[in-house]
Amino acid sequence: MTTATAERTVEAVPCFERDGGKMPVLGLGTFQSSGEACRNAVETALKLGYRHVDTARMYENEVQVGQGIRDSGVPRGEVFLTTKLQMGELHPDGVRTSCENSLRELSTDYVDLLLIHWPEESVPLADTLGAMVDLKNAGRTRHIGVSNCPVSWLEKAIKSTDEPLFCNQVEYHCYLEQGPVMKTCHDHGLGVVAYSPLARGGVLKDDALARIGRKHGKTAAQVALRWLLRQTDVIAIPKGTSEEHIRENIDVFDFELDHEDLATIGDFDHGHRLIDPEWAPEWDT
Ligand SMILES: NC(=O)c1ccc[n+]([C@@H]2O[C@H](COP(=O)([O-])OP(=O)(O)OC[C@H]3O[C@@H](n4cnc5c(N)ncnc54)[C@H](OP(=O)(O)O)[C@@H]3O)[C@@H](O)[C@H]2O)c1
């Protein structure tokens, strides 16, 4: 561990602020991270200065995420912890059960953010969000929000509750345009949490990003993250399991992309969606 990185504190990573809460704009993703590798990644990340971890019922790793947090020695109150509701269980009883199962497996009294993982037609949004608000009022989650919502779903969600929604977590990287979702989030004060911010590893093969990186003494992955994090109210949650990746991904706050870099990335084809399961809603074009 280098001293400089080890001494990084939560204050060093800027935060997105909403509804009285502060979410560090760089967090650790844990999709397809499992077992000891997941526990170790969470522990390593927190020891390196991360204070934001993203999981979900669907990832089946909440036990390891919780253990990693405890093993890091970082007080629970310093970690912004997100989980997502069990898919297919968005009726009020399902919401309560999903959240309580998450809390039990994470071994914590509350999460910082509880998200609807994917919008579903089968249950009225007002019912799902109503149950989430009850959990918030009971202190089981500090904030509530949504994921994978195109504009139509996002607007419906915003209208379905008086409670502020914290964010919309969506796929966002330099190969996928998210203009309409970004505008709606900004208009209503929600954060845009960028998942698959490294295009699931795709940015590493990009010669243009590598070239920009060399100019700044950074890697292609760091350039891809910087490009996201220079945008207002955008939060990125790269998954990493090796210490090298985890360390690299948080070391992105000491350089700026210039006009030439931005023009190069602006010329990329921005139409590549990587996560598009059969249950996905109709995306914005
Ligand atoms: N809400 C949703 O529906 C949804 C959907 C997908 C993802 N997510 C969230 O978003 C997180 C991130 O997305 P993702 O996991 O799909 O993809 P990602 O973060 O774009 O990419 C992860 C891949 O990049 C590699 N990597 C990480 N840092 C690297 C670096 N500095 N240099 C080289 N390779 C690097 C990782 O390898 P190693 O693991 O070997 O380090 C892994 O193979 C997820 O983990 C999850 O928490 C949410």
CSV table of C-alpha atoms and ligand atoms in Angstrom, one decimal:
chain,number,residue,atom,x,y,z
A,1,MET,CA,0.0,0.0,0.0
A,2,THR,CA,1.5,3.4,-0.9
A,3,THR,CA,1.3,6.0,1.8
A,4,ALA,CA,-0.4,8.5,-0.5
A,5,THR,CA,-3.2,6.2,-1.4
A,6,ALA,CA,-3.5,4.6,2.1
A,7,GLU,CA,-4.0,8.0,3.6
A,8,ARG,CA,-6.8,9.0,1.2
A,9,THR,CA,-9.9,9.7,3.2
A,10,VAL,CA,-13.5,10.0,2.3
A,11,GLU,CA,-13.1,13.8,2.1
A,12,ALA,CA,-10.7,13.3,-0.8
A,13,VAL,CA,-13.4,11.8,-3.0
A,14,PRO,CA,-16.1,14.4,-3.8
A,15,CYS,CA,-19.6,13.5,-2.9
A,16,PHE,CA,-23.0,13.8,-4.6
A,17,GLU,CA,-25.4,15.3,-2.1
A,18,ARG,CA,-29.1,14.8,-2.0
A,19,ASP,CA,-31.9,14.4,0.6
A,20,GLY,CA,-29.4,15.1,3.4
A,21,GLY,CA,-27.1,12.3,2.3
A,22,LYS,CA,-23.6,12.3,0.7
A,23,MET,CA,-22.6,9.6,-1.7
A,24,PRO,CA,-18.9,9.5,-2.8
A,25,VAL,CA,-18.8,9.9,-6.5
A,26,LEU,CA,-16.6,6.8,-6.9
A,27,GLY,CA,-17.7,3.5,-5.5
A,28,LEU,CA,-16.9,-0.2,-5.8
A,29,GLY,CA,-19.1,-2.3,-8.0
A,30,THR,CA,-19.6,-6.0,-7.0
A,31,PHE,CA,-21.7,-7.6,-9.8
A,32,GLN,CA,-20.2,-11.1,-10.5
A,33,SER,CA,-17.9,-10.7,-7.6
A,34,SER,CA,-18.4,-13.6,-5.3
A,35,GLY,CA,-16.9,-15.6,-2.3
A,36,GLU,CA,-13.6,-14.7,-0.9
A,37,ALA,CA,-12.7,-12.5,-4.0
A,38,CYS,CA,-15.7,-10.3,-3.2
A,39,ARG,CA,-15.0,-10.1,0.6
A,40,ASN,CA,-11.3,-9.3,-0.2
A,41,ALA,CA,-12.2,-6.7,-2.8
A,42,VAL,CA,-14.5,-4.8,-0.4
A,43,GLU,CA,-12.0,-4.9,2.4
A,44,THR,CA,-9.2,-3.8,0.1
A,45,ALA,CA,-11.2,-1.0,-1.4
A,46,LEU,CA,-12.2,0.4,2.0
A,47,LYS,CA,-8.6,0.2,3.2
A,48,LEU,CA,-7.6,2.1,0.1
A,49,GLY,CA,-10.1,4.9,0.8
A,50,TYR,CA,-13.3,3.9,-0.9
A,51,ARG,CA,-16.4,4.8,1.1
A,52,HIS,CA,-19.1,3.6,-1.3
A,53,VAL,CA,-20.0,0.0,-2.1
A,54,ASP,CA,-22.7,-1.2,-4.5
A,55,THR,CA,-24.4,-4.6,-4.3
A,56,ALA,CA,-27.8,-6.2,-4.9
A,57,ARG,CA,-29.9,-9.2,-3.8
A,58,MET,CA,-29.4,-10.6,-7.3
A,59,TYR,CA,-25.6,-10.6,-6.9
A,60,GLU,CA,-25.8,-13.2,-4.1
A,61,ASN,CA,-22.8,-11.6,-2.4
A,62,GLU,CA,-24.3,-9.5,0.4
A,63,VAL,CA,-22.8,-11.8,3.1
A,64,GLN,CA,-19.3,-11.2,1.6
A,65,VAL,CA,-19.9,-7.5,1.2
A,66,GLY,CA,-20.9,-7.2,4.8
A,67,GLN,CA,-17.9,-9.2,6.0
A,68,GLY,CA,-15.5,-7.2,3.8
A,69,ILE,CA,-16.9,-4.0,5.4
A,70,ARG,CA,-16.4,-5.3,8.9
A,71,ASP,CA,-12.9,-6.7,8.1
A,72,SER,CA,-11.8,-3.4,6.8
A,73,GLY,CA,-12.1,-1.8,10.2
A,74,VAL,CA,-13.8,1.2,8.7
A,75,PRO,CA,-16.8,2.2,10.8
A,76,ARG,CA,-20.1,1.3,9.2
A,77,GLY,CA,-21.2,4.9,9.5
A,78,GLU,CA,-18.5,6.0,7.1
A,79,VAL,CA,-19.5,3.7,4.3
A,80,PHE,CA,-22.2,4.5,1.8
A,81,LEU,CA,-23.8,1.1,1.1
A,82,THR,CA,-26.3,0.5,-1.7
A,83,THR,CA,-28.4,-2.6,-2.3
A,84,LYS,CA,-31.2,-3.4,-4.7
A,85,LEU,CA,-34.5,-5.1,-4.3
A,86,GLN,CA,-35.0,-8.7,-5.3
A,87,MET,CA,-36.2,-8.8,-8.9
A,88,GLY,CA,-39.8,-10.0,-9.3
A,89,GLU,CA,-40.6,-9.1,-5.7
A,90,LEU,CA,-41.7,-5.5,-6.0
A,91,HIS,CA,-45.1,-5.9,-4.2
A,92,PRO,CA,-45.0,-4.3,-0.7
A,93,ASP,CA,-44.5,-7.7,1.1
A,94,GLY,CA,-41.7,-8.6,-1.3
A,95,VAL,CA,-40.0,-5.2,-0.8
A,96,ARG,CA,-40.0,-5.6,3.0
A,97,THR,CA,-38.8,-9.2,2.8
A,98,SER,CA,-36.1,-8.3,0.3
A,99,CYS,CA,-34.8,-5.4,2.4
A,100,GLU,CA,-34.8,-7.5,5.6
A,101,ASN,CA,-33.0,-10.3,3.9
A,102,SER,CA,-30.4,-7.9,2.6
A,103,LEU,CA,-29.9,-6.3,6.1
A,104,ARG,CA,-29.5,-9.8,7.7
A,105,GLU,CA,-27.0,-10.9,5.1
A,106,LEU,CA,-25.1,-7.7,5.2
A,107,SER,CA,-25.2,-7.8,9.0
A,108,THR,CA,-26.2,-4.2,9.3
A,109,ASP,CA,-29.2,-2.3,10.7
A,110,TYR,CA,-29.6,-0.1,7.6
A,111,VAL,CA,-28.5,0.5,4.1
A,112,ASP,CA,-27.8,4.0,2.8
A,113,LEU,CA,-29.6,3.4,-0.4
A,114,LEU,CA,-32.2,1.0,-1.5
A,115,LEU,CA,-33.0,0.8,-5.3
A,116,ILE,CA,-35.6,-0.8,-7.5
A,117,HIS,CA,-33.2,-2.9,-9.6
A,118,TRP,CA,-35.3,-3.1,-12.7
A,119,PRO,CA,-38.7,-1.5,-13.4
A,120,GLU,CA,-41.5,-4.0,-13.7
A,121,GLU,CA,-45.0,-3.6,-15.1
A,122,SER,CA,-46.5,-6.2,-12.7
A,123,VAL,CA,-46.8,-4.0,-9.6
A,124,PRO,CA,-47.8,-0.3,-9.5
A,125,LEU,CA,-44.7,1.8,-8.8
A,126,ALA,CA,-46.6,3.7,-6.1
A,127,ASP,CA,-47.0,0.4,-4.2
A,128,THR,CA,-43.4,-0.5,-4.4
A,129,LEU,CA,-42.2,3.0,-3.6
A,130,GLY,CA,-44.7,3.3,-0.8
A,131,ALA,CA,-43.2,0.2,0.9
A,132,MET,CA,-39.7,1.6,0.3
A,133,VAL,CA,-40.8,4.9,2.0
A,134,ASP,CA,-42.0,2.9,5.0
A,135,LEU,CA,-38.6,1.2,5.2
A,136,LYS,CA,-37.0,4.6,5.1
A,137,ASN,CA,-39.3,5.9,7.8
A,138,ALA,CA,-38.4,2.8,9.9
A,139,GLY,CA,-34.7,3.6,9.5
A,140,ARG,CA,-33.9,0.5,7.4
A,141,THR,CA,-32.7,2.6,4.5
A,142,ARG,CA,-31.5,6.2,4.5
A,143,HIS,CA,-32.5,6.9,0.9
A,144,ILE,CA,-34.5,5.3,-1.9
A,145,GLY,CA,-34.0,5.3,-5.7
A,146,VAL,CA,-34.3,3.5,-9.0
A,147,SER,CA,-32.2,1.7,-11.5
A,148,ASN,CA,-32.5,1.0,-15.2
A,149,CYS,CA,-35.2,3.6,-15.7
A,150,PRO,CA,-35.5,5.3,-19.1
A,151,VAL,CA,-37.2,8.7,-19.0
A,152,SER,CA,-40.8,7.4,-19.2
A,153,TRP,CA,-40.3,5.1,-16.1
A,154,LEU,CA,-38.3,7.8,-14.3
A,155,GLU,CA,-41.0,10.3,-14.7
A,156,LYS,CA,-43.6,7.8,-13.5
A,157,ALA,CA,-41.5,7.0,-10.4
A,158,ILE,CA,-41.0,10.7,-9.6
A,159,LYS,CA,-44.7,11.3,-9.8
A,160,SER,CA,-45.5,8.1,-7.7
A,161,THR,CA,-44.0,9.4,-4.4
A,162,ASP,CA,-43.6,12.6,-2.5
A,163,GLU,CA,-40.3,11.3,-1.2
A,164,PRO,CA,-37.1,12.5,-3.0
A,165,LEU,CA,-35.6,9.8,-5.2
A,166,PHE,CA,-31.8,9.8,-4.7
A,167,CYS,CA,-30.6,8.5,-8.1
A,168,ASN,CA,-31.2,6.5,-11.2
A,169,GLN,CA,-28.5,3.9,-11.6
A,170,VAL,CA,-28.0,3.2,-15.4
A,171,GLU,CA,-25.4,1.8,-17.8
A,172,TYR,CA,-23.2,4.8,-18.7
A,173,HIS,CA,-19.8,4.9,-20.3
A,174,CYS,CA,-18.0,6.6,-23.2
A,175,TYR,CA,-19.7,4.2,-25.7
A,176,LEU,CA,-23.3,4.8,-24.6
A,177,GLU,CA,-25.1,8.1,-24.8
A,178,GLN,CA,-27.5,8.8,-21.9
A,179,GLY,CA,-28.6,12.4,-22.7
A,180,PRO,CA,-32.4,12.1,-22.1
A,181,VAL,CA,-32.0,10.2,-18.8
A,182,MET,CA,-29.3,12.7,-17.7
A,183,LYS,CA,-31.5,15.7,-18.4
A,184,THR,CA,-34.4,14.2,-16.5
A,185,CYS,CA,-32.2,13.4,-13.5
A,186,HIS,CA,-30.7,16.9,-13.5
A,187,ASP,CA,-34.1,18.6,-13.9
A,188,HIS,CA,-35.3,16.7,-10.7
A,189,GLY,CA,-32.0,16.8,-8.7
A,190,LEU,CA,-31.3,13.0,-9.0
A,191,GLY,CA,-27.8,11.6,-9.3
A,192,VAL,CA,-26.8,9.5,-12.3
A,193,VAL,CA,-25.0,6.5,-11.0
A,194,ALA,CA,-23.0,5.1,-14.0
A,195,TYR,CA,-22.8,1.3,-14.0
A,196,SER,CA,-20.4,-0.6,-16.2
A,197,PRO,CA,-18.3,2.6,-16.4
A,198,LEU,CA,-15.4,0.7,-17.9
A,199,ALA,CA,-17.7,-0.8,-20.5
A,200,ARG,CA,-17.2,-4.1,-18.7
A,201,GLY,CA,-13.5,-3.9,-19.5
A,202,GLY,CA,-14.0,-2.8,-23.1
A,203,VAL,CA,-12.2,0.6,-22.5
A,204,LEU,CA,-9.0,-1.3,-22.0
A,205,LYS,CA,-8.7,-2.2,-25.6
A,206,ASP,CA,-9.2,1.3,-26.8
A,207,ASP,CA,-6.1,2.8,-28.4
A,208,ALA,CA,-7.5,6.4,-28.3
A,209,LEU,CA,-8.2,6.2,-24.5
A,210,ALA,CA,-4.7,4.7,-24.0
A,211,ARG,CA,-3.2,7.5,-26.0
A,212,ILE,CA,-5.0,10.2,-24.0
A,213,GLY,CA,-3.9,8.3,-20.8
A,214,ARG,CA,-0.2,8.4,-21.7
A,215,LYS,CA,-0.4,12.1,-22.1
A,216,HIS,CA,-1.6,12.5,-18.5
A,217,GLY,CA,0.4,9.6,-17.0
A,218,LYS,CA,-2.9,7.6,-16.6
A,219,THR,CA,-4.4,4.4,-18.0
A,220,ALA,CA,-7.3,4.0,-20.4
A,221,ALA,CA,-9.5,2.9,-17.5
A,222,GLN,CA,-8.6,6.1,-15.5
A,223,VAL,CA,-9.4,8.2,-18.6
A,224,ALA,CA,-12.8,6.5,-19.0
A,225,LEU,CA,-13.6,7.2,-15.3
A,226,ARG,CA,-12.4,10.8,-15.4
A,227,TRP,CA,-14.6,11.4,-18.4
A,228,LEU,CA,-17.7,10.3,-16.4
A,229,LEU,CA,-16.7,12.0,-13.1
A,230,ARG,CA,-16.1,15.4,-14.7
A,231,GLN,CA,-19.8,15.6,-15.4
A,232,THR,CA,-22.1,17.2,-12.9
A,233,ASP,CA,-23.9,14.7,-10.5
A,234,VAL,CA,-22.4,11.6,-12.2
A,235,ILE,CA,-21.2,8.9,-9.9
A,236,ALA,CA,-19.2,5.8,-11.1
A,237,ILE,CA,-19.1,2.4,-9.6
A,238,PRO,CA,-16.4,0.4,-11.4
A,239,LYS,CA,-16.1,-3.3,-10.3
A,240,GLY,CA,-12.6,-4.4,-9.4
A,241,THR,CA,-11.3,-7.5,-7.7
A,242,SER,CA,-7.5,-7.1,-8.0
A,243,GLU,CA,-5.8,-4.6,-5.7
A,244,GLU,CA,-4.2,-3.1,-8.7
A,245,HIS,CA,-7.5,-2.3,-10.4
A,246,ILE,CA,-9.2,-1.1,-7.2
A,247,ARG,CA,-6.2,1.2,-6.5
A,248,GLU,CA,-6.1,2.5,-10.0
A,249,ASN,CA,-9.8,3.3,-10.2
A,250,ILE,CA,-9.8,5.6,-7.3
A,251,ASP,CA,-6.7,7.5,-8.4
A,252,VAL,CA,-8.6,9.7,-10.9
A,253,PHE,CA,-9.0,13.0,-9.1
A,254,ASP,CA,-5.7,14.6,-9.9
A,255,PHE,CA,-5.9,15.2,-13.6
A,256,GLU,CA,-8.3,16.9,-16.1
A,257,LEU,CA,-9.1,16.0,-19.7
A,258,ASP,CA,-8.5,18.9,-22.1
A,259,HIS,CA,-10.5,20.0,-25.1
A,260,GLU,CA,-8.7,17.8,-27.5
A,261,ASP,CA,-9.3,14.7,-25.3
A,262,LEU,CA,-13.0,15.5,-24.9
A,263,ALA,CA,-13.3,16.0,-28.7
A,264,THR,CA,-11.7,12.6,-29.3
A,265,ILE,CA,-14.1,10.9,-26.9
A,266,GLY,CA,-17.0,12.9,-28.2
A,267,ASP,CA,-16.3,11.4,-31.7
A,268,PHE,CA,-16.8,7.8,-30.3
A,269,ASP,CA,-19.8,5.8,-31.4
A,270,HIS,CA,-22.1,6.3,-28.4
A,271,GLY,CA,-24.7,3.6,-29.2
A,272,HIS,CA,-23.3,0.5,-27.5
A,273,ARG,CA,-25.5,-0.9,-24.8
A,274,LEU,CA,-23.9,-3.9,-23.1
A,275,ILE,CA,-26.6,-4.8,-20.5
A,276,ASP,CA,-29.9,-5.5,-22.2
A,277,PRO,CA,-31.6,-8.5,-20.7
A,278,GLU,CA,-35.0,-9.8,-21.9
A,279,TRP,CA,-36.7,-8.1,-18.9
A,280,ALA,CA,-35.3,-4.6,-19.8
A,281,PRO,CA,-37.7,-1.8,-20.4
A,282,GLU,CA,-37.9,0.0,-23.7
A,283,TRP,CA,-34.8,2.2,-23.7
A,284,ASP,CA,-34.7,5.8,-24.8
A,285,THR,CA,-33.4,6.2,-28.3
B,1,LIG,N1,-28.1,-1.7,-11.8
B,1,LIG,C1,-27.8,-2.7,-12.6
B,1,LIG,O1,-28.6,-3.3,-13.3
B,1,LIG,C2,-26.3,-3.0,-12.8
B,1,LIG,C3,-25.9,-3.7,-14.0
B,1,LIG,C4,-24.5,-3.9,-14.1
B,1,LIG,C5,-23.6,-3.5,-13.2
B,1,LIG,N2,-24.1,-2.8,-12.1
B,1,LIG,C6,-23.1,-2.3,-11.0
B,1,LIG,O2,-22.1,-1.6,-11.7
B,1,LIG,C7,-20.8,-2.2,-11.3
B,1,LIG,C8,-19.8,-2.0,-12.4
B,1,LIG,O3,-20.2,-2.5,-13.7
B,1,LIG,P1,-19.6,-3.9,-14.3
B,1,LIG,O4,-19.2,-4.8,-13.2
B,1,LIG,O5,-20.7,-4.4,-15.2
B,1,LIG,O6,-18.4,-3.5,-15.2
B,1,LIG,P2,-17.2,-2.4,-15.2
B,1,LIG,O7,-17.0,-1.9,-13.8
B,1,LIG,O8,-17.4,-1.5,-16.3
B,1,LIG,O9,-16.0,-3.4,-15.6
B,1,LIG,C9,-15.5,-4.4,-14.7
B,1,LIG,C10,-14.4,-5.2,-15.4
B,1,LIG,O10,-13.3,-4.3,-15.6
B,1,LIG,C11,-12.1,-4.8,-15.0
B,1,LIG,N3,-11.4,-3.7,-14.4
B,1,LIG,C12,-11.7,-2.9,-13.3
B,1,LIG,N4,-10.8,-2.0,-13.1
B,1,LIG,C13,-9.9,-2.1,-14.1
B,1,LIG,C14,-8.7,-1.5,-14.4
B,1,LIG,N5,-8.3,-0.4,-13.7
B,1,LIG,N6,-7.9,-1.9,-15.4
B,1,LIG,C15,-8.3,-3.0,-16.1
B,1,LIG,N7,-9.4,-3.7,-15.9
B,1,LIG,C16,-10.2,-3.2,-14.9
B,1,LIG,C17,-12.7,-5.8,-13.9
B,1,LIG,O11,-11.7,-6.8,-13.7
B,1,LIG,P3,-11.4,-7.4,-12.2
B,1,LIG,O12,-12.7,-7.7,-11.6
B,1,LIG,O13,-10.5,-8.5,-12.5
B,1,LIG,O14,-10.7,-6.4,-11.4
B,1,LIG,C18,-13.9,-6.3,-14.6
B,1,LIG,O15,-13.6,-7.4,-15.5
B,1,LIG,C19,-21.2,-3.7,-11.1
B,1,LIG,O16,-20.2,-4.4,-10.4
B,1,LIG,C20,-22.5,-3.5,-10.3
B,1,LIG,O17,-22.2,-3.1,-8.9
B,1,LIG,C21,-25.4,-2.5,-11.9
